[in-house]
mmCIF file with all atom_site columns, C-alpha atoms in Angstrom:
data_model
loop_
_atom_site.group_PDB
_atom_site.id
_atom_site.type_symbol
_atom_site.label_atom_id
_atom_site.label_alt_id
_atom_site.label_comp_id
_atom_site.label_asym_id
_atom_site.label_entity_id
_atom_site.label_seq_id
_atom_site.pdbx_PDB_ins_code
_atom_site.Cartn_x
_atom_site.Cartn_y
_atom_site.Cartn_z
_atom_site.occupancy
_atom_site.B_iso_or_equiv
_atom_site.pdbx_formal_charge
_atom_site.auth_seq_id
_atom_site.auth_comp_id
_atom_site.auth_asym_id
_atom_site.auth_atom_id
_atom_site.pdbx_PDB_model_num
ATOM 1   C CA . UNK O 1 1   ? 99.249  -36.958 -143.585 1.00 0.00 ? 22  UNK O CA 1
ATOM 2   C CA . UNK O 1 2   ? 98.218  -33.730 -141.893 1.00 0.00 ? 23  UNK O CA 1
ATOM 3   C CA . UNK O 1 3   ? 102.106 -33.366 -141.121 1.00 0.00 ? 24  UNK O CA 1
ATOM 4   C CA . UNK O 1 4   ? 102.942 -33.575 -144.443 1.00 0.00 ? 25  UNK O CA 1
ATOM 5   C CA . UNK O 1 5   ? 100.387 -30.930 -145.461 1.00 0.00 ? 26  UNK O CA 1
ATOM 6   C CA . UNK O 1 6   ? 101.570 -28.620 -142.966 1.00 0.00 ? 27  UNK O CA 1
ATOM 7   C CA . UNK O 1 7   ? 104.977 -28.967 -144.145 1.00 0.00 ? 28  UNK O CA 1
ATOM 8   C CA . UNK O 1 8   ? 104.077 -28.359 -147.474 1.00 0.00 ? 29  UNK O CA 1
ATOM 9   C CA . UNK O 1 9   ? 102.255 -25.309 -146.596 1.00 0.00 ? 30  UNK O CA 1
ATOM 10  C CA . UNK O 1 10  ? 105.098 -23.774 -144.868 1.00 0.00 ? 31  UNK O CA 1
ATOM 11  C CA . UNK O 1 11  ? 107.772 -24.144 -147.607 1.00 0.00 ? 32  UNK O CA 1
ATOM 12  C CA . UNK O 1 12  ? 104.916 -22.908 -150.083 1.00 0.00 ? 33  UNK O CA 1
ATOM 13  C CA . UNK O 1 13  ? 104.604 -19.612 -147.918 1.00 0.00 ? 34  UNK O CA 1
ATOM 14  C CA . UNK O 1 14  ? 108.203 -19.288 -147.228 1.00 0.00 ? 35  UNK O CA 1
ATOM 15  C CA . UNK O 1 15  ? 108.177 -19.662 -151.359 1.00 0.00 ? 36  UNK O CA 1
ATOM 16  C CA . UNK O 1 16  ? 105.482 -17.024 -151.599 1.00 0.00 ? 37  UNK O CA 1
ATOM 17  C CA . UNK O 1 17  ? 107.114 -14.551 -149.197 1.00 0.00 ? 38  UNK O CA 1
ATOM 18  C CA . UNK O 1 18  ? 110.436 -15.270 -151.277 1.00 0.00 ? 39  UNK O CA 1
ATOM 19  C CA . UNK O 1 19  ? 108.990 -13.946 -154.756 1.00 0.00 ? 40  UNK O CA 1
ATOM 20  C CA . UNK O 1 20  ? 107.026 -11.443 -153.159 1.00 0.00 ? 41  UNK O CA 1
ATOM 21  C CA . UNK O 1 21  ? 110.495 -9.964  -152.433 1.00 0.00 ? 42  UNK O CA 1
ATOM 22  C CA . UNK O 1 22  ? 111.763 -10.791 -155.543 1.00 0.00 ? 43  UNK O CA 1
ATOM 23  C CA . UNK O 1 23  ? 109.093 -8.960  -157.012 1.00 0.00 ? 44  UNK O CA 1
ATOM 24  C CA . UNK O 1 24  ? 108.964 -6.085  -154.599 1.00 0.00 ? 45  UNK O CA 1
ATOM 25  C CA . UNK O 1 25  ? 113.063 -5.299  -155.358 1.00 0.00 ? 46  UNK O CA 1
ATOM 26  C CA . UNK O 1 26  ? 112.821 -5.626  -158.930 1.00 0.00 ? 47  UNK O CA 1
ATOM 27  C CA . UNK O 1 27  ? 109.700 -2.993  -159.017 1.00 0.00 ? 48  UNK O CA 1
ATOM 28  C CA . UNK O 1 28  ? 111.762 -0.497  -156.884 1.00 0.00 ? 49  UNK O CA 1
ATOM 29  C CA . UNK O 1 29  ? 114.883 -1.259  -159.270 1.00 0.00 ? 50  UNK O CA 1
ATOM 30  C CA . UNK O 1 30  ? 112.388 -0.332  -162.229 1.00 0.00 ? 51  UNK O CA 1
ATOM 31  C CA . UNK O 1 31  ? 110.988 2.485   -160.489 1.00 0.00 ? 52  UNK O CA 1
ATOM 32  C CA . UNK O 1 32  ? 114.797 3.825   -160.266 1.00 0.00 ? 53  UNK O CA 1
ATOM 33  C CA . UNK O 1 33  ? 115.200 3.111   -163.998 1.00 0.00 ? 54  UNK O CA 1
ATOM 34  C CA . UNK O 1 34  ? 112.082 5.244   -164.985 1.00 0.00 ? 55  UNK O CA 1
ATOM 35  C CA . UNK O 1 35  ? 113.035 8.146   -162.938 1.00 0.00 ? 56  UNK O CA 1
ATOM 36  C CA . UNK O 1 36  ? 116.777 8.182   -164.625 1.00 0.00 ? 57  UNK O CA 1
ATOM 37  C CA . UNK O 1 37  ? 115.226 8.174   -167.701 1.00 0.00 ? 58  UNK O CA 1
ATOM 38  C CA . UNK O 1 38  ? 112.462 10.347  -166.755 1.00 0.00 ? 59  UNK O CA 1
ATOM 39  C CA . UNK O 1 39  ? 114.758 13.226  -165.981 1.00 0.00 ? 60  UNK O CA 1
ATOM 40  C CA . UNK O 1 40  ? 117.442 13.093  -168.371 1.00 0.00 ? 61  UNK O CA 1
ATOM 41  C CA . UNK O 1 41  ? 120.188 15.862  -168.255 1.00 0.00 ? 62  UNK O CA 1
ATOM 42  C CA . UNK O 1 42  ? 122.403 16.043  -170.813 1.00 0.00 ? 63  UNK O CA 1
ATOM 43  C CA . UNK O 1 43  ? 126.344 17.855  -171.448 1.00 0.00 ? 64  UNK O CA 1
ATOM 44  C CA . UNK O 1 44  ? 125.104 20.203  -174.885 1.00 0.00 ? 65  UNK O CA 1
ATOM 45  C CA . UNK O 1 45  ? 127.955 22.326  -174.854 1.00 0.00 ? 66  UNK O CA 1
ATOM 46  C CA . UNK O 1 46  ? 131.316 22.334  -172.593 1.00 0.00 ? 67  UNK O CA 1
ATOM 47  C CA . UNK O 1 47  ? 130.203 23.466  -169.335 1.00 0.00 ? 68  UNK O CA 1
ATOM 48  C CA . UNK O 1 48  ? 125.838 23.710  -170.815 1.00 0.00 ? 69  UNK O CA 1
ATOM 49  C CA . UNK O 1 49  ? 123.607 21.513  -169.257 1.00 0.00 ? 70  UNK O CA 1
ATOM 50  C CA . UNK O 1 50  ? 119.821 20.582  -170.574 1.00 0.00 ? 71  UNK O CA 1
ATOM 51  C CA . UNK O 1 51  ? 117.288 19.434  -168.561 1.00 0.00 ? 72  UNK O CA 1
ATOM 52  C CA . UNK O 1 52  ? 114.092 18.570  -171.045 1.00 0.00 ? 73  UNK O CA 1
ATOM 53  C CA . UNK O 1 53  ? 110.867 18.214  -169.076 1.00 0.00 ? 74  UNK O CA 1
ATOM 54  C CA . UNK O 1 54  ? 108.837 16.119  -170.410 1.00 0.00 ? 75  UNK O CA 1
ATOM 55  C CA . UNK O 1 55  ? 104.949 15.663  -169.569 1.00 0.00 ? 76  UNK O CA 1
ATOM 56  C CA . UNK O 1 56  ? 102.984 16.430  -166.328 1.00 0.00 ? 77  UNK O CA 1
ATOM 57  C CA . UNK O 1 57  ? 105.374 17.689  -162.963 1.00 0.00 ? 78  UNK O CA 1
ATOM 58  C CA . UNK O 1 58  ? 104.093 16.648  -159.259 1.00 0.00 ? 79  UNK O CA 1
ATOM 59  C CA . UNK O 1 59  ? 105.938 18.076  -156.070 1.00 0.00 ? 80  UNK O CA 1
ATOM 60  C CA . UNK O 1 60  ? 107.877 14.607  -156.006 1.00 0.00 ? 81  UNK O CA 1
ATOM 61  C CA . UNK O 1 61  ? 109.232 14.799  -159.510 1.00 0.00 ? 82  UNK O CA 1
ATOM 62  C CA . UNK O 1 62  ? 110.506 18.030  -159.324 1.00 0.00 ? 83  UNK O CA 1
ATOM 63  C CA . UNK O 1 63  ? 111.821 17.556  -156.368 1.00 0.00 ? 84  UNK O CA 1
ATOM 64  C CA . UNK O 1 64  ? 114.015 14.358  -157.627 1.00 0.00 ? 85  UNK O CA 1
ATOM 65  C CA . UNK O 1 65  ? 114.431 16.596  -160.785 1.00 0.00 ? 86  UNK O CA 1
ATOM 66  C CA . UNK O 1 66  ? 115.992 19.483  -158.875 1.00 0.00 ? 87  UNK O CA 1
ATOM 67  C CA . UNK O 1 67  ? 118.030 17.123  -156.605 1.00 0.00 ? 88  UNK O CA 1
ATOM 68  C CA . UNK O 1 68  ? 119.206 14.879  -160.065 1.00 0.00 ? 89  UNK O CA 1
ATOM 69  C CA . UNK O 1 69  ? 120.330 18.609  -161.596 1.00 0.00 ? 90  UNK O CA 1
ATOM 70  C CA . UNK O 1 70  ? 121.862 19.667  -158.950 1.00 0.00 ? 91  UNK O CA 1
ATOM 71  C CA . UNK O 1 71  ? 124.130 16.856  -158.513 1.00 0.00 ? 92  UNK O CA 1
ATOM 72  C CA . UNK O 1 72  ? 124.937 17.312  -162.423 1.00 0.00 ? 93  UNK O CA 1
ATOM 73  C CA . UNK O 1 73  ? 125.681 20.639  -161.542 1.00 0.00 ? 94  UNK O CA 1
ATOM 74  C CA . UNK O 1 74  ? 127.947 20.226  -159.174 1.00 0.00 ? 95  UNK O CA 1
ATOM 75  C CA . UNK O 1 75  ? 129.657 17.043  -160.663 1.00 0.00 ? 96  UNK O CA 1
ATOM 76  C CA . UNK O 1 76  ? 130.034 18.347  -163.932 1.00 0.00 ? 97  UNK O CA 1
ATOM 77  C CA . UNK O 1 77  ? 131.292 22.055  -162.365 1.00 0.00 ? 98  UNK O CA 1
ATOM 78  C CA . UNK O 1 78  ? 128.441 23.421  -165.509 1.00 0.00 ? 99  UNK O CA 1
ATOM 79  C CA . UNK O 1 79  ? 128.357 27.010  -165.264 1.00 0.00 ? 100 UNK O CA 1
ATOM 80  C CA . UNK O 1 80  ? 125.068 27.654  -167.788 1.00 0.00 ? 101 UNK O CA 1
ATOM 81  C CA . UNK O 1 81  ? 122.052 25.150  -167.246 1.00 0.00 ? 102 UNK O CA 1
ATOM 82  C CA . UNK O 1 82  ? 118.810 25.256  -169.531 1.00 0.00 ? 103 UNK O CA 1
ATOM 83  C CA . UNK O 1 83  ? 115.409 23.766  -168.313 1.00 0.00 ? 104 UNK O CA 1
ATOM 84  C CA . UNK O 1 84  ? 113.391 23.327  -171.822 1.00 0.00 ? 105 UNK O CA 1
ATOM 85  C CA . UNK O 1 85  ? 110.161 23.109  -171.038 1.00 0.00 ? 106 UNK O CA 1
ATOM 86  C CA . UNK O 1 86  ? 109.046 22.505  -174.766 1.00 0.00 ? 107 UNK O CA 1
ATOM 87  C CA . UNK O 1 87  ? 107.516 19.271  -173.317 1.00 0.00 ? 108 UNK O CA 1
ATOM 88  C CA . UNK O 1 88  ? 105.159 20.179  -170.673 1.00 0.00 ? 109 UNK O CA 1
ATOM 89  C CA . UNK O 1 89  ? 101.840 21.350  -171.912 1.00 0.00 ? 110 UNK O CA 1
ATOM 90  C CA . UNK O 1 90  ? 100.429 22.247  -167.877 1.00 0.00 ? 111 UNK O CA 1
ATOM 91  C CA . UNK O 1 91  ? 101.907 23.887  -165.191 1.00 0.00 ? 112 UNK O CA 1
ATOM 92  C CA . UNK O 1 92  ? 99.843  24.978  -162.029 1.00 0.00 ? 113 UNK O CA 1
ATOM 93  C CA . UNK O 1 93  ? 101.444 26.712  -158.808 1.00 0.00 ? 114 UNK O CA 1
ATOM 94  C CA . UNK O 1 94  ? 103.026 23.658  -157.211 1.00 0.00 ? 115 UNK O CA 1
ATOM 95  C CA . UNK O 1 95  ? 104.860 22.963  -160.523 1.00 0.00 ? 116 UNK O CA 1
ATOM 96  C CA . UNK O 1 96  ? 106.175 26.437  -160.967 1.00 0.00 ? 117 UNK O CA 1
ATOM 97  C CA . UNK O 1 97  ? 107.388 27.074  -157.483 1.00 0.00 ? 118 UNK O CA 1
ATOM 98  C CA . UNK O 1 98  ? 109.216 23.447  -158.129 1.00 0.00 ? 119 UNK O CA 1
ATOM 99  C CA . UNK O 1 99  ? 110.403 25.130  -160.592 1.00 0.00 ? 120 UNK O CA 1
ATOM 100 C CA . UNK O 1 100 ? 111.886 27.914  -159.212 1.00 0.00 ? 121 UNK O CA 1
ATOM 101 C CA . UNK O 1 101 ? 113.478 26.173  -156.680 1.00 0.00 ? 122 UNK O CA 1
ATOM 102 C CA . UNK O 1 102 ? 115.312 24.091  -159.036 1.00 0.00 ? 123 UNK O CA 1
ATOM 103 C CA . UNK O 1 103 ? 116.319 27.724  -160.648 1.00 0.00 ? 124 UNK O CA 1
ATOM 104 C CA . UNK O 1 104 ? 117.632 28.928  -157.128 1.00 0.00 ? 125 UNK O CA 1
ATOM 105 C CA . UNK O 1 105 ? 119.639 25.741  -156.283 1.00 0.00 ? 126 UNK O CA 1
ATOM 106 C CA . UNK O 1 106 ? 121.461 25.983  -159.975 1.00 0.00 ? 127 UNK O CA 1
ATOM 107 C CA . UNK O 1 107 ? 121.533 29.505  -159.512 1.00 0.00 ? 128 UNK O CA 1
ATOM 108 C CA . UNK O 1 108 ? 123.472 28.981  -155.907 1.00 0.00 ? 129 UNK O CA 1
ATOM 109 C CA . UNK O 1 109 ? 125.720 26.704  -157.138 1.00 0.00 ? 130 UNK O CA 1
ATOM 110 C CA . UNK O 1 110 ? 127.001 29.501  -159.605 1.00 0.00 ? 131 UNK O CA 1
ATOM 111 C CA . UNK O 1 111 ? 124.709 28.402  -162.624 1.00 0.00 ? 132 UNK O CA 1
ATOM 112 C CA . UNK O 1 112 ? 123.639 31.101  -165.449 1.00 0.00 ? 133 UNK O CA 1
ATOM 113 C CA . UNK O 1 113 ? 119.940 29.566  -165.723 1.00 0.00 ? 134 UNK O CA 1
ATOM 114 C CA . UNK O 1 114 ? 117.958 29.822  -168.917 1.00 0.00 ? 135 UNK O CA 1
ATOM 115 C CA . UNK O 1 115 ? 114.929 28.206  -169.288 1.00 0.00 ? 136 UNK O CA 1
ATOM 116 C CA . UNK O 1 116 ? 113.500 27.771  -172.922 1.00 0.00 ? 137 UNK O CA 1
ATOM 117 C CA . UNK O 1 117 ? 110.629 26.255  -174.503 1.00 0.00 ? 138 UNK O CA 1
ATOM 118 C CA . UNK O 1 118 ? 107.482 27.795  -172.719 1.00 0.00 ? 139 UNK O CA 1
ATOM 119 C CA . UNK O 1 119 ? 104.303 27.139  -175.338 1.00 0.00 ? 140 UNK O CA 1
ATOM 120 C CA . UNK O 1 120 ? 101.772 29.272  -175.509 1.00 0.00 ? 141 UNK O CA 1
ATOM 121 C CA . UNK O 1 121 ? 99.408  27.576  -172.943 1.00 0.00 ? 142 UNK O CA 1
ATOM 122 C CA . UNK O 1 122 ? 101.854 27.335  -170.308 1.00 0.00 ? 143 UNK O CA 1
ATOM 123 C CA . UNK O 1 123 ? 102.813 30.871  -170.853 1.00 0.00 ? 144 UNK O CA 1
ATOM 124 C CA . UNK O 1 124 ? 99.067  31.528  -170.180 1.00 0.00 ? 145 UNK O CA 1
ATOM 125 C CA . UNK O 1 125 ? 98.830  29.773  -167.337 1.00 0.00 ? 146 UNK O CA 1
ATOM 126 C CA . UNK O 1 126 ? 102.010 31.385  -165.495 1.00 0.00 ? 147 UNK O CA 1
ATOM 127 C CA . UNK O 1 127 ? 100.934 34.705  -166.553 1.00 0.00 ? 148 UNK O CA 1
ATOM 128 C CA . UNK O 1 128 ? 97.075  34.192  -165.371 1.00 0.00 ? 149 UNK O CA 1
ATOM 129 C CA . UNK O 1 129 ? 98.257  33.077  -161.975 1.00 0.00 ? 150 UNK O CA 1
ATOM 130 C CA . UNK O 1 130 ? 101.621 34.957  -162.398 1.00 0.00 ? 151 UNK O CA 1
ATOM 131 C CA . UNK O 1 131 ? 103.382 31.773  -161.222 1.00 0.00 ? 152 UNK O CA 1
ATOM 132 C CA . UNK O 1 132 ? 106.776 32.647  -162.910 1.00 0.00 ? 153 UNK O CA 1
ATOM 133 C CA . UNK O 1 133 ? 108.091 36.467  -162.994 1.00 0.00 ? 154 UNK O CA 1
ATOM 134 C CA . UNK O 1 134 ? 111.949 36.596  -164.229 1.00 0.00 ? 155 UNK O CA 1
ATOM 135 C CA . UNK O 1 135 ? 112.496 40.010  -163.642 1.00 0.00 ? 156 UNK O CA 1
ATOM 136 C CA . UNK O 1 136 ? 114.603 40.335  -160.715 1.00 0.00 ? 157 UNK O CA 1
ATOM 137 C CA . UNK O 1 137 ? 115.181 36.323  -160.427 1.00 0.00 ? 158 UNK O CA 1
ATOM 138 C CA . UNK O 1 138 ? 118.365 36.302  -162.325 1.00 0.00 ? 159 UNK O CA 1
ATOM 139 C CA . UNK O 1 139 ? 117.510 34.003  -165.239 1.00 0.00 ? 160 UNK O CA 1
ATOM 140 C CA . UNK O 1 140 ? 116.068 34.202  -168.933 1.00 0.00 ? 161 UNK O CA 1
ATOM 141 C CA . UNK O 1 141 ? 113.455 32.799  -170.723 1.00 0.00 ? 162 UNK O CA 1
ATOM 142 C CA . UNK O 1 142 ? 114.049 32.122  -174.558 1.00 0.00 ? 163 UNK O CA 1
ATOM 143 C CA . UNK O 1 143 ? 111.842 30.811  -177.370 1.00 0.00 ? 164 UNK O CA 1
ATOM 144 C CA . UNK O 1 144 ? 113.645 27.897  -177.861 1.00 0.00 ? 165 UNK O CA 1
ATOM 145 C CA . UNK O 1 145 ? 116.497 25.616  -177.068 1.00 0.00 ? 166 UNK O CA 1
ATOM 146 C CA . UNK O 1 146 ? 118.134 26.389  -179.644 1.00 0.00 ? 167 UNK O CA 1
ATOM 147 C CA . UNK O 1 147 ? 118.109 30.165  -178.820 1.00 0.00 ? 168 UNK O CA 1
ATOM 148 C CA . UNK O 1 148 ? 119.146 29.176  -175.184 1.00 0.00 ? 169 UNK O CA 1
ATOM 149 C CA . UNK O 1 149 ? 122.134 27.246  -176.312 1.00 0.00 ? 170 UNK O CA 1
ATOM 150 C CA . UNK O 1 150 ? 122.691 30.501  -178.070 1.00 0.00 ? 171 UNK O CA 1
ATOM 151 C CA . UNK O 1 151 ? 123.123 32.635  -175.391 1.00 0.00 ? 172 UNK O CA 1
ATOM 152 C CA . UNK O 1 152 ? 124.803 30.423  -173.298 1.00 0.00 ? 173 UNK O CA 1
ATOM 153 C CA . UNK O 1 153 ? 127.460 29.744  -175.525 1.00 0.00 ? 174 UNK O CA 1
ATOM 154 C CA . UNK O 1 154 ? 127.670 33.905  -175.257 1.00 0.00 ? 175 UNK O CA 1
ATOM 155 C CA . UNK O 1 155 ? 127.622 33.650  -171.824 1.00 0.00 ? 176 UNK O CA 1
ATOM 156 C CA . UNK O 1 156 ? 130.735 31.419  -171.169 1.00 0.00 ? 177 UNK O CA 1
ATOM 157 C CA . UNK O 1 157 ? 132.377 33.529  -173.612 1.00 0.00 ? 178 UNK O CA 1
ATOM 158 C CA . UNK O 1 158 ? 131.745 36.876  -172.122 1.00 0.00 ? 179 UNK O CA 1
ATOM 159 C CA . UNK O 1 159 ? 133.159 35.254  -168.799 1.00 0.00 ? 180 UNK O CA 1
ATOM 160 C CA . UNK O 1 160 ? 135.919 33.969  -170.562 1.00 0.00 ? 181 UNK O CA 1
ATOM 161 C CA . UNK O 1 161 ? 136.829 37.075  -172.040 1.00 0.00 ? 182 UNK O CA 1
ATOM 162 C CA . UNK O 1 162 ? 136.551 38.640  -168.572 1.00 0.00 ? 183 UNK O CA 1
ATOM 163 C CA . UNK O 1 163 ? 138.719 36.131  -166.910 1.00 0.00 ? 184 UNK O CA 1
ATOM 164 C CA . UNK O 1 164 ? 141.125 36.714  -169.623 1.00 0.00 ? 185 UNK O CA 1
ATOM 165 C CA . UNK O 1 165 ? 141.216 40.077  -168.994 1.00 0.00 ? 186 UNK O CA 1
ATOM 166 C CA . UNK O 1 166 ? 141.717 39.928  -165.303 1.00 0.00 ? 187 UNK O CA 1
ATOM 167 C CA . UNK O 1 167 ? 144.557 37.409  -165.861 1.00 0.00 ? 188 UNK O CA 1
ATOM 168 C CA . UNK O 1 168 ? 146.860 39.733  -168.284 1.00 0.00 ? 189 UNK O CA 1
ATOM 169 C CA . UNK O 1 169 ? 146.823 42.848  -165.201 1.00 0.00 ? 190 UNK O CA 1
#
């Protein structure tokens, strides 16, 4: 009788152990899922990316963020890239130097960066702690996203023009 018990014990365990890793893989599939879908970059314009930020940014989102855009970046050869921030409603110090980082790496990789969106409280916050100065940084900020897409659209014409124009000498 004990025997049995202990027998049954064990294959309940080994039972346990197996849906605790069941479990455990499915959460870090879903955990994937959320942070696809939590950064979602999307083709606005032949050769415009858009990267809408939505909600609160920690040092491990953005850093998935920037490493997600970059990848776009480079996969879809974009040349313009807007970061909308009409979704976030807080940004502190570690958020906007995120930020900028992700503006560098686009930037590196040949990107015309324009970000678009900033609401008036973020706007206060960067310039109380001047977290985010463009001058000199070699991107724009823009009301919205639909003035970005705007000037991007300018933007890949201009160098159009100018490649045009270096092709006929």
């Amino acid at each position: 009788m004990l025997g049995n018990f202990a027998i049954e014990h064990a294959a309940a365990v080994q039972e346990l152990r197996r849906v605790s890793d069941d479990r455990a893989a499915l959460i870090e599939r879903l955990r994937e899922v959320v942070k696809v879908l939590s950064t979602p970059i999307i083709d606005v314009w032949e050769g415009v990316l858009t990267l809408p930020i939505v909600g609160a940014i920690d040092a491990s989102r953005a850093a998935d963020m920037t490493e997600r855009l970059l990848e776009r970046i480079r996969d879809a050869a974009a040349r313009c890239v807007i970061i909308d921030l009409t979704g976030v409603d807080e940004i502190g110090a570690e958020t906007a130097a995120g930020l900028l980082k992700m503006i560098r790496g686009a930037q590196l990789l040949g990107a015309y960066v324009v970000v678009a969106g900033i609401g008036a409280s973020v706007a206060r916050q960067l310039a109380d702690h001047d977290l985010l100065d463009d001058r000199g940084a070699g991107f724009k900020t823009l009301q919205n996203l639909k003035e970005a897409l705007r000037d991007c659209i300018r933007q890949l014409e201009r160098s159009a023009s100018r490649g045009a124009r270096r092709g006929s000498r």
